[in-house]
XYZ file of C-alpha atoms in Angstrom:
753
model
C -24.362 -13.253 -6.588
C -25.947 -10.978 -9.271
C -26.012 -13.352 -12.531
C -23.940 -12.530 -14.386
C -21.021 -12.881 -11.231
C -22.971 -16.552 -12.108
C -22.202 -17.184 -15.098
C -18.528 -15.215 -14.622
C -17.401 -18.345 -12.936
C -18.364 -21.188 -15.266
C -16.467 -19.778 -17.613
C -12.784 -20.235 -18.622
C -11.253 -17.888 -20.999
C -7.828 -18.542 -23.150
C -6.327 -14.994 -22.942
C -3.216 -14.318 -24.400
C -3.090 -17.027 -27.638
C -1.503 -13.631 -30.013
C -1.688 -14.761 -33.604
C -1.839 -19.283 -32.442
C -4.074 -21.578 -32.938
C -3.452 -24.729 -31.098
C -6.759 -26.471 -31.373
C -10.009 -25.957 -34.472
C -12.041 -22.672 -33.495
C -9.494 -21.350 -31.394
C -8.718 -18.376 -32.772
C -12.922 -17.541 -34.027
C -13.750 -18.511 -30.239
C -10.834 -16.263 -28.642
C -11.712 -12.781 -30.791
C -14.967 -13.498 -30.036
C -14.980 -11.209 -26.470
C -11.903 -8.570 -24.589
C -10.236 -10.150 -22.088
C -11.106 -6.384 -19.754
C -15.027 -6.685 -20.509
C -14.963 -10.685 -20.265
C -13.350 -10.035 -16.111
C -15.582 -7.150 -15.112
C -17.710 -9.916 -12.515
C -15.468 -12.193 -12.174
C -13.609 -15.533 -14.152
C -14.090 -18.812 -13.685
C -10.263 -19.822 -15.222
C -8.145 -18.760 -16.946
C -7.173 -21.259 -19.525
C -3.716 -22.587 -20.066
C -1.388 -19.196 -19.618
C 1.391 -21.013 -19.470
C 0.703 -23.655 -22.835
C -0.559 -21.602 -25.437
C 2.974 -19.887 -26.412
C 6.458 -20.108 -25.329
C 6.817 -17.844 -22.471
C 9.369 -17.993 -19.273
C 7.700 -19.383 -16.609
C 8.921 -17.071 -14.622
C 7.855 -13.868 -16.426
C 4.893 -15.056 -16.911
C 4.274 -16.422 -13.702
C 4.890 -12.928 -12.408
C 1.680 -11.508 -14.810
C -0.118 -14.054 -13.164
C 0.552 -13.251 -9.584
C -0.751 -9.723 -10.321
C -3.978 -10.461 -12.321
C -4.828 -12.953 -9.591
C -4.330 -9.863 -7.183
C -6.211 -7.659 -9.705
C -9.281 -10.469 -9.500
C -9.324 -10.082 -6.599
C -9.291 -6.173 -6.159
C -11.117 -5.224 -8.409
C -14.007 -7.597 -8.896
C -16.684 -7.077 -6.078
C -16.245 -10.533 -4.795
C -12.846 -11.134 -5.387
C -12.846 -14.500 -5.809
C -9.211 -15.506 -8.067
C -9.770 -17.811 -10.449
C -8.993 -21.247 -11.541
C -5.691 -21.579 -13.717
C -6.135 -25.149 -16.013
C -3.150 -26.527 -18.403
C -2.297 -29.677 -20.796
C -0.650 -32.012 -17.675
C -0.374 -35.663 -20.205
C 3.043 -35.962 -21.060
C 4.365 -33.672 -17.802
C 3.088 -30.003 -18.224
C 2.774 -28.451 -20.887
C 4.703 -24.948 -20.089
C 8.619 -24.486 -22.282
C 11.663 -25.961 -20.214
C 9.300 -28.517 -18.586
C 10.171 -31.946 -18.400
C 8.513 -34.076 -21.062
C 7.683 -38.166 -19.908
C 6.684 -41.179 -21.256
C 3.391 -40.562 -22.841
C 0.341 -42.884 -21.914
C 0.868 -45.494 -23.662
C 3.973 -46.086 -22.598
C 2.583 -46.232 -19.482
C 1.118 -48.892 -20.213
C 3.665 -50.942 -21.672
C 5.910 -50.768 -18.205
C 2.545 -51.924 -15.985
C 4.482 -49.843 -12.830
C 1.165 -48.222 -11.014
C 3.815 -47.003 -8.494
C 6.169 -45.236 -10.639
C 3.271 -43.647 -12.434
C 2.010 -41.905 -9.132
C 6.011 -41.077 -8.599
C 5.629 -38.976 -12.102
C 2.077 -37.398 -11.390
C 3.539 -35.863 -8.226
C 6.408 -34.031 -9.989
C 4.588 -32.811 -12.532
C 2.370 -31.786 -9.828
C 4.529 -30.082 -7.519
C 5.315 -28.007 -11.399
C 2.791 -27.227 -10.948
C 1.401 -25.930 -7.579
C 4.917 -23.905 -7.617
C 4.029 -22.194 -10.987
C -0.513 -20.572 -9.445
C -1.637 -23.879 -11.676
C -4.590 -25.522 -9.856
C -6.090 -28.181 -12.302
C -4.434 -30.624 -14.651
C -6.517 -31.543 -18.382
C -4.815 -35.685 -17.618
C -5.368 -38.309 -17.097
C -6.876 -39.726 -19.820
C -8.531 -42.911 -19.499
C -9.976 -43.488 -22.946
C -9.810 -47.298 -23.992
C -7.955 -48.591 -26.710
C -10.394 -49.822 -29.211
C -8.849 -48.965 -32.838
C -5.013 -48.109 -33.304
C -6.784 -46.385 -36.153
C -7.143 -43.759 -34.106
C -4.794 -40.165 -33.789
C -5.427 -39.975 -29.946
C -4.550 -43.987 -29.173
C -0.856 -42.267 -28.211
C -2.356 -40.260 -25.272
C -3.858 -44.060 -23.871
C -2.865 -46.665 -21.358
C -3.408 -49.384 -22.314
C -6.593 -52.038 -24.420
C -7.973 -53.726 -21.492
C -10.681 -51.275 -18.837
C -8.081 -52.897 -15.601
C -5.331 -51.752 -16.574
C -6.124 -47.834 -17.628
C -7.787 -47.859 -14.386
C -4.908 -49.272 -12.491
C -3.180 -46.745 -14.111
C -5.224 -43.660 -14.478
C -5.871 -43.705 -10.604
C -2.001 -44.529 -9.654
C -1.636 -41.350 -12.053
C -4.676 -39.313 -9.804
C -3.358 -39.997 -6.694
C -0.191 -37.932 -7.366
C -1.218 -35.669 -9.341
C -3.437 -34.699 -6.236
C -1.284 -35.000 -3.514
C 0.460 -31.792 -4.168
C -3.090 -29.824 -4.339
C -3.327 -29.905 -8.133
C -6.729 -31.366 -9.036
C -6.867 -33.631 -11.584
C -9.481 -33.919 -14.824
C -10.061 -37.552 -15.632
C -11.067 -37.759 -20.049
C -12.414 -38.333 -22.079
C -16.293 -39.433 -20.316
C -17.189 -41.574 -21.903
C -17.173 -43.791 -25.319
C -14.741 -41.673 -26.919
C -12.636 -43.583 -27.984
C -15.246 -46.259 -29.671
C -15.629 -43.916 -32.653
C -16.048 -45.359 -35.759
C -13.609 -46.588 -37.628
C -10.941 -44.627 -36.318
C -12.254 -41.940 -36.479
C -11.189 -38.506 -34.007
C -14.958 -37.128 -33.217
C -17.590 -39.797 -35.075
C -20.182 -41.927 -33.742
C -20.041 -44.052 -31.346
C -21.768 -47.468 -31.334
C -21.569 -49.097 -28.140
C -24.699 -51.111 -26.453
C -25.356 -50.772 -22.780
C -22.905 -53.235 -21.644
C -20.022 -52.565 -23.563
C -20.369 -48.816 -22.145
C -20.735 -50.330 -19.140
C -18.314 -53.326 -18.731
C -15.453 -51.275 -19.870
C -15.880 -48.142 -21.406
C -16.440 -46.712 -17.997
C -15.006 -48.887 -15.090
C -11.669 -46.490 -15.486
C -13.220 -43.398 -15.097
C -14.919 -45.186 -11.680
C -12.441 -46.788 -9.797
C -10.323 -43.482 -10.547
C -13.707 -41.131 -8.679
C -13.974 -44.176 -5.925
C -10.364 -44.901 -5.308
C -8.339 -42.189 -6.619
C -11.234 -38.857 -5.532
C -10.346 -37.767 -8.587
C -12.238 -33.842 -8.340
C -13.045 -32.776 -11.629
C -14.214 -34.962 -14.919
C -13.934 -34.031 -18.604
C -16.696 -34.906 -21.247
C -16.345 -36.489 -24.578
C -16.634 -35.502 -27.539
C -18.702 -38.080 -28.978
C -22.437 -39.563 -29.175
C -23.413 -42.107 -28.336
C -25.892 -43.977 -30.568
C -27.083 -40.574 -31.591
C -27.104 -38.584 -27.732
C -24.452 -35.707 -27.259
C -21.942 -37.311 -24.043
C -22.386 -33.680 -23.077
C -26.688 -33.613 -23.371
C -26.650 -36.642 -21.765
C -27.803 -36.044 -17.863
C -27.576 -40.046 -17.507
C -23.990 -40.133 -17.441
C -22.808 -36.549 -16.181
C -25.149 -37.203 -13.631
C -26.902 -40.431 -13.406
C -23.879 -43.018 -13.274
C -21.766 -39.580 -12.412
C -23.301 -38.146 -9.633
C -25.731 -40.636 -8.236
C -24.000 -43.572 -8.201
C -20.632 -43.065 -8.619
C -20.966 -40.116 -5.412
C -18.745 -37.847 -7.589
C -19.505 -34.280 -5.973
C -16.335 -32.888 -8.331
C -16.728 -30.491 -11.227
C -17.969 -31.697 -14.583
C -15.863 -29.075 -17.452
C -16.260 -28.877 -21.542
C -14.306 -30.309 -23.312
C -13.027 -27.308 -24.912
C -15.875 -26.072 -27.896
C -17.860 -29.220 -26.977
C -20.514 -27.167 -25.876
C -21.110 -25.498 -28.865
C -19.749 -27.866 -30.531
C -24.099 -29.174 -29.408
C -24.731 -26.526 -32.594
C -22.096 -26.731 -34.561
C -21.922 -30.137 -35.071
C -24.177 -32.906 -32.836
C -27.061 -30.055 -34.781
C -29.378 -30.508 -31.326
C -29.391 -27.009 -30.167
C -30.357 -23.903 -32.775
C -28.022 -21.669 -30.555
C -25.494 -21.181 -28.267
C -27.881 -20.618 -25.301
C -29.777 -23.455 -25.772
C -26.500 -25.608 -26.392
C -25.583 -24.155 -23.184
C -29.539 -25.322 -21.182
C -28.728 -28.738 -23.298
C -25.288 -28.525 -21.142
C -25.602 -27.172 -18.127
C -28.684 -29.554 -17.476
C -26.976 -32.732 -17.687
C -24.885 -31.643 -15.940
C -21.747 -29.458 -16.952
C -20.813 -27.213 -14.613
C -17.510 -25.539 -16.699
C -17.466 -24.441 -20.243
C -14.098 -23.998 -21.538
C -12.028 -23.191 -23.097
C -14.072 -19.408 -22.991
C -17.308 -18.698 -22.375
C -19.522 -18.272 -25.808
C -22.270 -20.557 -24.587
C -22.608 -20.407 -21.310
C -21.614 -16.427 -21.374
C -23.952 -14.326 -22.668
C -26.078 -16.833 -24.685
C -27.382 -19.012 -21.167
C -27.575 -14.919 -19.398
C -30.237 -14.333 -22.157
C -32.041 -17.889 -21.863
C -32.005 -16.998 -17.682
C -33.533 -13.807 -18.481
C -35.881 -15.286 -20.659
C -37.923 -17.408 -18.513
C -36.396 -20.155 -20.454
C -33.577 -21.636 -17.439
C -34.505 -22.280 -13.694
C -31.294 -19.898 -12.286
C -32.019 -22.971 -9.868
C -30.136 -25.128 -12.625
C -27.097 -22.650 -12.515
C -27.235 -22.222 -8.830
C -25.918 -25.415 -9.094
C -22.642 -25.510 -11.381
C -21.358 -22.150 -9.131
C -22.891 -23.910 -6.059
C -19.854 -27.238 -6.909
C -17.382 -24.403 -8.740
C -16.532 -22.273 -5.158
C -16.596 -25.512 -3.498
C -13.749 -26.963 -5.656
C -11.991 -23.089 -5.957
C -12.034 -23.116 -2.216
C -10.256 -26.874 -1.668
C -7.917 -24.975 -3.642
C -7.314 -22.690 -1.119
C -8.274 -19.995 -3.862
C -11.173 -18.898 -1.998
C -8.471 -17.840 0.801
C -4.907 -16.808 -1.783
C -3.022 -13.546 -0.445
C -0.478 -13.472 -4.045
C 2.370 -12.517 -1.991
C 5.298 -12.971 -3.840
C 5.453 -15.247 -7.227
C 7.943 -17.921 -8.062
C 11.475 -16.009 -8.523
C 13.629 -19.429 -9.669
C 11.834 -22.829 -10.275
C 13.708 -26.183 -12.144
C 10.341 -27.481 -14.090
C 12.747 -30.507 -15.098
C 14.821 -31.067 -12.054
C 16.943 -34.017 -11.879
C 14.596 -36.140 -10.214
C 11.989 -35.169 -13.241
C 15.171 -37.113 -15.656
C 14.756 -39.734 -13.219
C 11.320 -40.589 -12.810
C 11.493 -39.529 -17.558
C 14.663 -42.174 -17.460
C 13.134 -45.236 -15.034
C 9.207 -44.661 -16.823
C 11.152 -44.927 -20.588
C 13.870 -48.068 -19.489
C 10.984 -49.538 -18.184
C 8.348 -48.929 -21.326
C 11.105 -50.289 -24.241
C 8.667 -53.521 -25.862
C 11.658 -56.161 -27.208
C 9.452 -58.227 -30.280
C 11.770 -60.272 -30.873
C 15.324 -60.922 -31.279
C 17.793 -63.113 -32.183
C 20.327 -63.079 -30.325
C 22.155 -60.449 -32.475
C 20.875 -58.051 -27.994
C 22.446 -57.100 -25.984
C 24.916 -55.740 -28.455
C 27.977 -57.273 -28.203
C 31.006 -54.387 -28.850
C 30.285 -53.769 -32.001
C 33.627 -51.696 -33.825
C 30.360 -50.003 -36.790
C 26.703 -49.237 -36.131
C 25.176 -47.479 -38.662
C 21.921 -45.385 -37.037
C 19.793 -45.254 -39.768
C 15.738 -44.000 -39.952
C 14.228 -40.734 -39.597
C 13.109 -41.071 -36.216
C 17.022 -41.462 -35.940
C 18.340 -38.061 -35.193
C 15.269 -36.588 -34.371
C 13.388 -35.161 -30.366
C 10.518 -34.742 -31.791
C 9.916 -38.493 -32.823
C 10.816 -39.310 -29.178
C 7.795 -36.462 -27.590
C 3.843 -37.178 -27.867
C 0.668 -35.179 -29.694
C 0.174 -33.159 -25.977
C 3.909 -32.135 -25.348
C 4.358 -28.545 -25.494
C 7.736 -29.435 -28.139
C 4.502 -30.590 -30.698
C 1.603 -29.592 -28.873
C 2.883 -25.607 -28.972
C 6.785 -24.996 -30.566
C 5.215 -27.020 -33.843
C 3.722 -23.204 -34.721
C 7.487 -21.605 -33.259
C 10.692 -22.856 -34.987
C 12.586 -20.156 -34.343
C 12.824 -21.444 -29.973
C 14.754 -23.277 -28.142
C 13.204 -26.532 -27.099
C 14.481 -25.203 -24.001
C 15.575 -28.742 -22.504
C 18.231 -31.116 -23.227
C 16.615 -34.515 -25.238
C 18.885 -36.371 -26.119
C 17.985 -38.502 -30.356
C 18.047 -42.352 -29.949
C 21.706 -42.037 -32.829
C 23.451 -38.749 -29.806
C 22.430 -41.488 -26.967
C 24.006 -44.588 -28.801
C 27.046 -42.470 -29.847
C 27.378 -43.048 -25.750
C 26.275 -45.534 -25.166
C 29.032 -47.533 -27.631
C 31.741 -44.970 -26.929
C 33.964 -47.329 -27.989
C 31.808 -48.286 -31.394
C 32.369 -46.020 -34.844
C 28.807 -44.821 -35.368
C 27.554 -44.054 -38.936
C 24.251 -41.993 -38.793
C 21.790 -41.316 -41.988
C 18.483 -40.928 -42.582
C 17.354 -42.517 -44.794
C 13.856 -40.440 -45.690
C 11.112 -39.277 -43.989
C 8.851 -40.032 -41.912
C 6.196 -39.487 -44.446
C 6.340 -38.859 -48.345
C 7.571 -41.206 -51.687
C 11.096 -40.447 -51.197
C 13.163 -42.664 -51.618
C 16.982 -40.401 -52.703
C 18.542 -41.032 -48.951
C 18.083 -45.272 -50.084
C 22.058 -45.266 -51.632
C 22.961 -44.173 -48.759
C 21.354 -46.304 -46.310
C 22.153 -48.697 -48.377
C 25.386 -48.144 -48.189
C 25.698 -47.092 -44.199
C 24.473 -51.444 -43.341
C 27.000 -52.644 -45.852
C 29.628 -51.075 -44.702
C 28.304 -52.297 -40.310
C 28.461 -54.306 -38.122
C 25.089 -54.000 -37.364
C 21.831 -51.737 -38.374
C 20.229 -49.219 -36.162
C 16.988 -48.466 -38.167
C 14.550 -46.552 -36.485
C 10.941 -45.503 -37.944
C 7.228 -45.065 -36.323
C 5.556 -42.316 -36.349
C 5.721 -37.758 -35.938
C 3.029 -36.823 -33.622
C 1.129 -33.361 -33.977
C -2.601 -32.450 -33.484
C -5.129 -32.415 -36.760
C -3.341 -33.007 -39.838
C 0.404 -32.119 -38.678
C 1.780 -35.178 -38.720
C 1.061 -39.315 -38.646
C -0.776 -39.576 -35.307
C -2.045 -37.881 -32.635
C -5.241 -35.962 -31.705
C -6.905 -35.151 -35.201
C -4.432 -37.319 -36.794
C -6.721 -40.970 -37.845
C -4.971 -43.278 -40.252
C -7.215 -45.355 -42.968
C -3.948 -48.253 -43.152
C -1.537 -48.955 -40.161
C 1.315 -49.757 -41.902
C 4.516 -47.251 -41.681
C 3.903 -43.719 -43.481
C 4.942 -43.526 -46.695
C 7.933 -44.945 -47.802
C 10.165 -46.542 -44.115
C 9.461 -50.343 -44.948
C 10.671 -50.195 -48.006
C 13.818 -48.741 -46.090
C 13.822 -51.466 -43.033
C 13.284 -54.736 -45.998
C 15.401 -52.826 -48.142
C 18.293 -52.269 -45.277
C 17.347 -56.387 -44.964
C 18.303 -57.314 -48.441
C 21.418 -55.712 -46.939
C 22.461 -59.041 -45.591
C 23.202 -56.896 -42.727
C 21.905 -57.730 -39.298
C 18.893 -55.170 -38.093
C 17.626 -54.062 -35.613
C 14.629 -52.186 -35.555
C 12.555 -49.686 -33.356
C 9.717 -48.536 -33.461
C 9.065 -45.189 -32.973
C 5.000 -44.291 -32.663
C 1.889 -43.626 -31.053
C 0.199 -46.363 -32.217
C 0.736 -49.991 -32.672
C 1.852 -50.641 -36.574
C 1.331 -53.164 -38.896
C 4.650 -55.024 -38.388
C 4.015 -58.481 -38.722
C 5.762 -59.222 -41.684
C 9.500 -57.748 -39.712
C 9.035 -60.421 -37.414
C 9.170 -63.201 -39.779
C 9.416 -64.052 -43.389
C 12.119 -62.402 -45.626
C 11.827 -59.545 -44.574
C 12.319 -59.716 -41.417
C 14.753 -58.000 -38.935
C 17.667 -59.215 -36.152
C 15.595 -57.683 -33.704
C 13.222 -55.666 -33.180
C 11.472 -52.955 -30.222
C 8.692 -50.855 -29.921
C 8.948 -47.680 -27.826
C 5.731 -45.301 -27.147
C 7.060 -42.015 -27.787
C 9.382 -43.022 -24.371
C 9.780 -38.145 -23.831
C 13.018 -36.424 -23.040
C 14.927 -39.402 -21.583
C 13.846 -41.665 -23.842
C 16.229 -41.912 -26.305
C 18.737 -42.700 -23.325
C 16.599 -45.397 -22.790
C 16.622 -47.012 -26.026
C 20.448 -47.232 -26.183
C 20.404 -48.661 -22.470
C 18.099 -51.769 -23.533
C 19.743 -52.231 -27.103
C 23.159 -52.091 -25.403
C 22.341 -53.823 -22.831
C 22.674 -52.344 -19.920
C 19.605 -52.164 -18.442
C 16.911 -55.437 -19.224
C 13.936 -54.681 -21.053
C 10.982 -55.128 -19.072
C 7.913 -53.705 -21.826
C 4.570 -55.024 -22.224
C 2.844 -54.709 -25.096
C -0.366 -52.999 -23.971
C -2.049 -53.211 -26.534
C -2.592 -55.767 -29.436
C -0.528 -55.689 -32.236
C -2.340 -54.976 -34.941
C -1.984 -57.538 -38.394
C -3.990 -55.198 -40.142
C -5.886 -52.380 -39.733
C -8.692 -54.411 -41.418
C -9.049 -55.974 -38.373
C -9.927 -53.340 -37.122
C -11.562 -52.498 -33.805
C -10.114 -55.601 -31.837
C -8.740 -56.233 -28.358
C -8.201 -59.148 -26.487
C -11.136 -59.107 -24.992
C -13.010 -60.377 -27.460
C -16.104 -63.350 -26.683
C -15.572 -67.271 -28.812
C -16.879 -64.690 -32.299
C -14.285 -62.124 -31.949
C -11.525 -64.642 -32.766
C -10.962 -66.122 -35.860
C -12.632 -69.279 -36.510
C -13.344 -72.246 -39.728
C -16.936 -70.363 -40.860
C -14.519 -66.901 -42.299
C -11.755 -65.624 -44.128
C -10.556 -63.181 -42.574
C -8.511 -63.580 -39.458
C -7.970 -61.431 -36.948
C -5.794 -62.546 -35.398
C -2.669 -59.425 -33.623
C 1.280 -60.200 -34.744
C 1.903 -60.104 -30.838
C -1.034 -60.687 -28.540
C -1.677 -58.480 -25.542
C 1.093 -58.726 -22.351
C 3.465 -59.315 -24.436
C 7.142 -59.242 -24.257
C 10.400 -60.000 -24.567
C 13.803 -60.110 -22.237
C 16.735 -60.979 -21.704
C 16.879 -63.635 -19.309
C 14.189 -66.142 -19.299
C 11.659 -67.042 -16.760
C 9.665 -70.718 -15.340
C 5.985 -70.085 -13.935
C 5.033 -72.776 -12.204
C 2.413 -74.352 -9.947
C -0.393 -71.707 -10.091
C -2.941 -72.854 -6.313
C -6.090 -71.457 -5.745
C -8.482 -72.870 -3.943
C -11.450 -75.339 -5.546
C -14.413 -72.819 -5.247
C -15.079 -69.852 -3.605
C -18.731 -67.416 -2.748
C -19.953 -65.696 -5.628
C -19.150 -62.199 -3.763
C -16.288 -63.581 -1.991
C -12.122 -63.628 -2.374
C -9.636 -66.074 -3.565
C -5.907 -66.477 -3.614
C -3.942 -67.487 -6.581
C -0.264 -68.782 -5.950
C 2.067 -68.773 -8.569
C 6.071 -69.193 -8.665
C 8.070 -67.359 -10.601
C 11.761 -67.911 -11.661
C 14.197 -66.533 -13.479
C 15.764 -69.699 -15.409
C 18.254 -67.171 -17.208
C 21.468 -66.378 -17.198
C 21.118 -62.672 -16.222
C 19.025 -60.056 -13.650
C 15.305 -59.432 -14.993
C 12.871 -57.692 -14.669
C 9.166 -60.314 -15.297
C 5.248 -59.478 -15.591
C 3.519 -61.633 -13.595
C 0.567 -61.956 -15.640
C -2.991 -63.894 -14.136
C -5.466 -64.291 -16.170
C -9.117 -66.081 -16.492
C -12.017 -66.853 -18.372
C -15.231 -66.975 -17.684
C -16.382 -70.725 -19.033
C -20.173 -70.719 -19.468
C -22.076 -67.109 -18.390
C -26.006 -65.691 -19.064
C -24.032 -63.265 -22.278
C -21.297 -63.986 -23.799
C -17.270 -64.005 -21.645
C -14.445 -63.102 -23.705
C -11.153 -65.862 -24.296
C -9.642 -64.124 -21.628
C -9.131 -61.003 -18.791
C -6.827 -59.640 -16.592
C -7.579 -59.935 -13.343
C -3.764 -58.894 -12.291
C -0.227 -57.989 -12.685
C 3.178 -57.440 -11.223
C 6.698 -56.334 -12.077
C 8.714 -59.051 -9.790
C 12.619 -58.476 -10.520
C 14.891 -61.287 -10.200
C 18.517 -62.343 -10.224
C 19.692 -65.638 -12.286
C 18.114 -68.447 -10.705
C 16.735 -66.548 -8.222
C 13.099 -67.750 -7.663
C 9.799 -65.439 -6.113
C 6.563 -66.628 -4.455
C 3.637 -64.448 -6.506
C 0.380 -63.554 -4.189
C -3.114 -62.521 -6.146
C -6.138 -61.455 -4.112
C -8.701 -62.031 -6.245
C -12.143 -60.280 -5.609
C -14.677 -62.236 -7.572
C -16.503 -58.973 -8.371
C -13.104 -58.786 -10.642
C -15.114 -61.210 -13.056
C -17.994 -58.686 -12.368
C -20.144 -58.422 -15.782
C -23.825 -56.039 -16.782
C -26.795 -59.240 -16.719
C -29.326 -59.415 -18.619
C -31.466 -56.549 -16.220
C -28.530 -54.315 -17.360
C -27.592 -55.002 -13.638
C -23.561 -55.772 -12.448
C -23.116 -59.314 -11.207
C -21.202 -62.646 -10.411
C -21.868 -65.186 -11.939
C -21.221 -68.721 -10.214
C -19.890 -71.457 -12.217
C -16.466 -72.625 -13.859
C -13.270 -70.479 -14.123
C -10.265 -70.833 -16.037
C -6.626 -69.248 -14.001
C -3.381 -69.148 -15.968
C -0.549 -67.901 -15.481
C 1.561 -66.922 -18.864
C 4.453 -64.279 -20.590
C 0.745 -63.307 -22.330
C -2.974 -63.397 -22.588
C -2.941 -65.886 -25.139
C 0.091 -68.518 -23.156
C -1.373 -70.800 -20.661
C 2.270 -71.810 -18.914
C 0.393 -72.698 -15.513
C -3.091 -72.586 -15.251
C -6.141 -73.923 -12.101
C -9.266 -73.871 -11.945
C -11.632 -72.309 -9.386
C -15.859 -72.598 -9.080
C -17.795 -70.239 -7.580
C -20.650 -71.170 -6.107
C -23.821 -70.246 -4.173
C -26.083 -67.579 -5.318
C -25.738 -65.185 -8.463
C -23.767 -61.941 -5.833
C -25.255 -58.341 -7.812
C -22.360 -55.970 -6.706
C -22.669 -53.464 -4.677
C -21.015 -50.195 -4.615
C -18.789 -51.643 -2.442
C -17.485 -54.936 -4.131
C -16.797 -52.298 -6.607
C -14.133 -50.757 -4.072
C -13.228 -54.400 -3.546
C -11.844 -54.826 -6.769
C -10.078 -51.249 -7.309
C -8.295 -52.353 -4.541
C -7.158 -56.043 -5.234
C -3.367 -55.675 -3.700
C -0.460 -58.220 -4.378
C 1.863 -59.620 -2.649
C 4.974 -60.738 -3.087
C 7.909 -63.126 -1.179
C 11.471 -63.505 -2.720
C 13.439 -66.197 -1.113
C 10.807 -66.577 1.677
C 10.388 -63.289 2.685
C 7.664 -61.008 2.814
C 8.174 -58.229 0.048
C 6.696 -54.916 0.188
C 3.128 -55.457 -1.242
C 2.015 -53.489 -4.605
C -0.840 -52.403 -5.927
């Protein structure tokens, strides 16, 4: 291969953008080359063929097949391009199914269902000739002010790792490569601002931010990783070999490709100022371990070629990346692909897609409070009020095609059936007279609709008020990439609307449709308290129907908070995994206690968790079984999320006051009970010691099971004995394979991971 042919394999090209600019710098970058000239020596990747503007999938597939044939026929080496697309909430293409956002996956705590979703997404992508998906996001939530919280799964790294790995397995089972992002530390940005510096020590990086990626690499076999935009302690990740090579490849054995986040190579020059020009930026990134520049080759193209020819960079570094790229293409079957016939028809939103989207949405709705008004019991008059009540866009995250791309094409129909919450309530309550009033917008100060909303509330038996976010990007919306906030109050005048409705005396059910948790403690208690409150994190195309079914009682709520519900922005960043000094105490007047804790969620029945049992001792490096009995003590069937927590009482470094060791969803009929066994390797309690190595220390560990991290309903103690254990690669695989076995009515049931 010539140098030009090698470098051609290391870049993408964002073809056919038209006038759309869906990301900062996109227009500038895409116009810097002409596509025909850029592919003379071949091409590494095609960027977002389906996901840049609304195109008919079948017509676009025909174009793509022809283009792949051209690359095979007209370039000397005849190597097709790898095609990548966004797929965080489903394939980001016109007419493709839109699933709940990842924060809703976290609320559902159902890895099996997430894996099934990943499989369906991968099947759609593969059918359209797409080979790599830019998902999942494995950033651990630290600060809900950050706009990209709606792309994240949870504030617990174990939950992020389990669900993210499930998604990877599903997607890759179809022959589509998953891309883990954003490696690493991105979500710890200063003050919750996008692209801001990260101030995290090596222990926090190792014990909080790295584990989800390690799980997805070791257990999920992820084939691609995307770098973080962040700088950590002054060192941009895109130019830091310690992360992209030392940890990822040398320690974990990752042998796939590392792709740059969009424009992050150029950012080494323009935003981090650690490179004098694009050529030096390319060299820093390539030497650090980035193999492919996305979305275009503005640094890895001509600037890098000039640097190699000038003798400033050994061509062997280029060869290393080229070998990885060609290996990936071989794995995907591209080197032998014939591109015979493009699809002549395809259903990107089939009944199977809809069924999984509906179930995941139902499982993700979190009932925060309820004075008995829910489930609704045949109301005659229902007022459905609020800016998100009759909006399809309010159900979708920022990386959905509707909010990400169609926002630039208001003349184009959605291409999907997305019933709003209001429309779904009309269908769910056929005997009720449903009045729909907007009341106010998501943003702005306009209160002109308050009077109509109050009038509708006074005339109703029950009021459903839907508030929250409108997802978008870079200032277009209230949450999403680049939409960071200083306050965690509901945007605009939405709080005032809710308070005015409560003041009418009508029973008010608050539904928050959002991409981040808001400080709504005022709605949970006190004079402005609503009768019931439910949180839905952008539940996708079937979200309206799912919420309506939960409110009516057709579906019993089973979601749990994957992130603490904040009391104020001033307490951020916050995580339930804090040490003693991270919680409330008598030597500060600032209380960081959240309004509701991680793991909280109500149901329409009640559960008792009893008799937690565990062996008295376990060797450091070994494993133990924790057994608990769960009973449905209520009047109807329901699903409990059984949560096992631990506290390492004393450590050589400070330890969190609570840590989730395992979880499983258990469905029980009224009066039924189940026995749950958690098989827990002590490596689940490993941490980075004083010498920088991950260890399991001997000592006392408190265990408990309860309805959240904050409630100890049944408790036990286990003593870790023996010598200090240094964690090995085998331990890391073991900790990622914690199995939960369920036995109901004394009969063995299938195990869940």
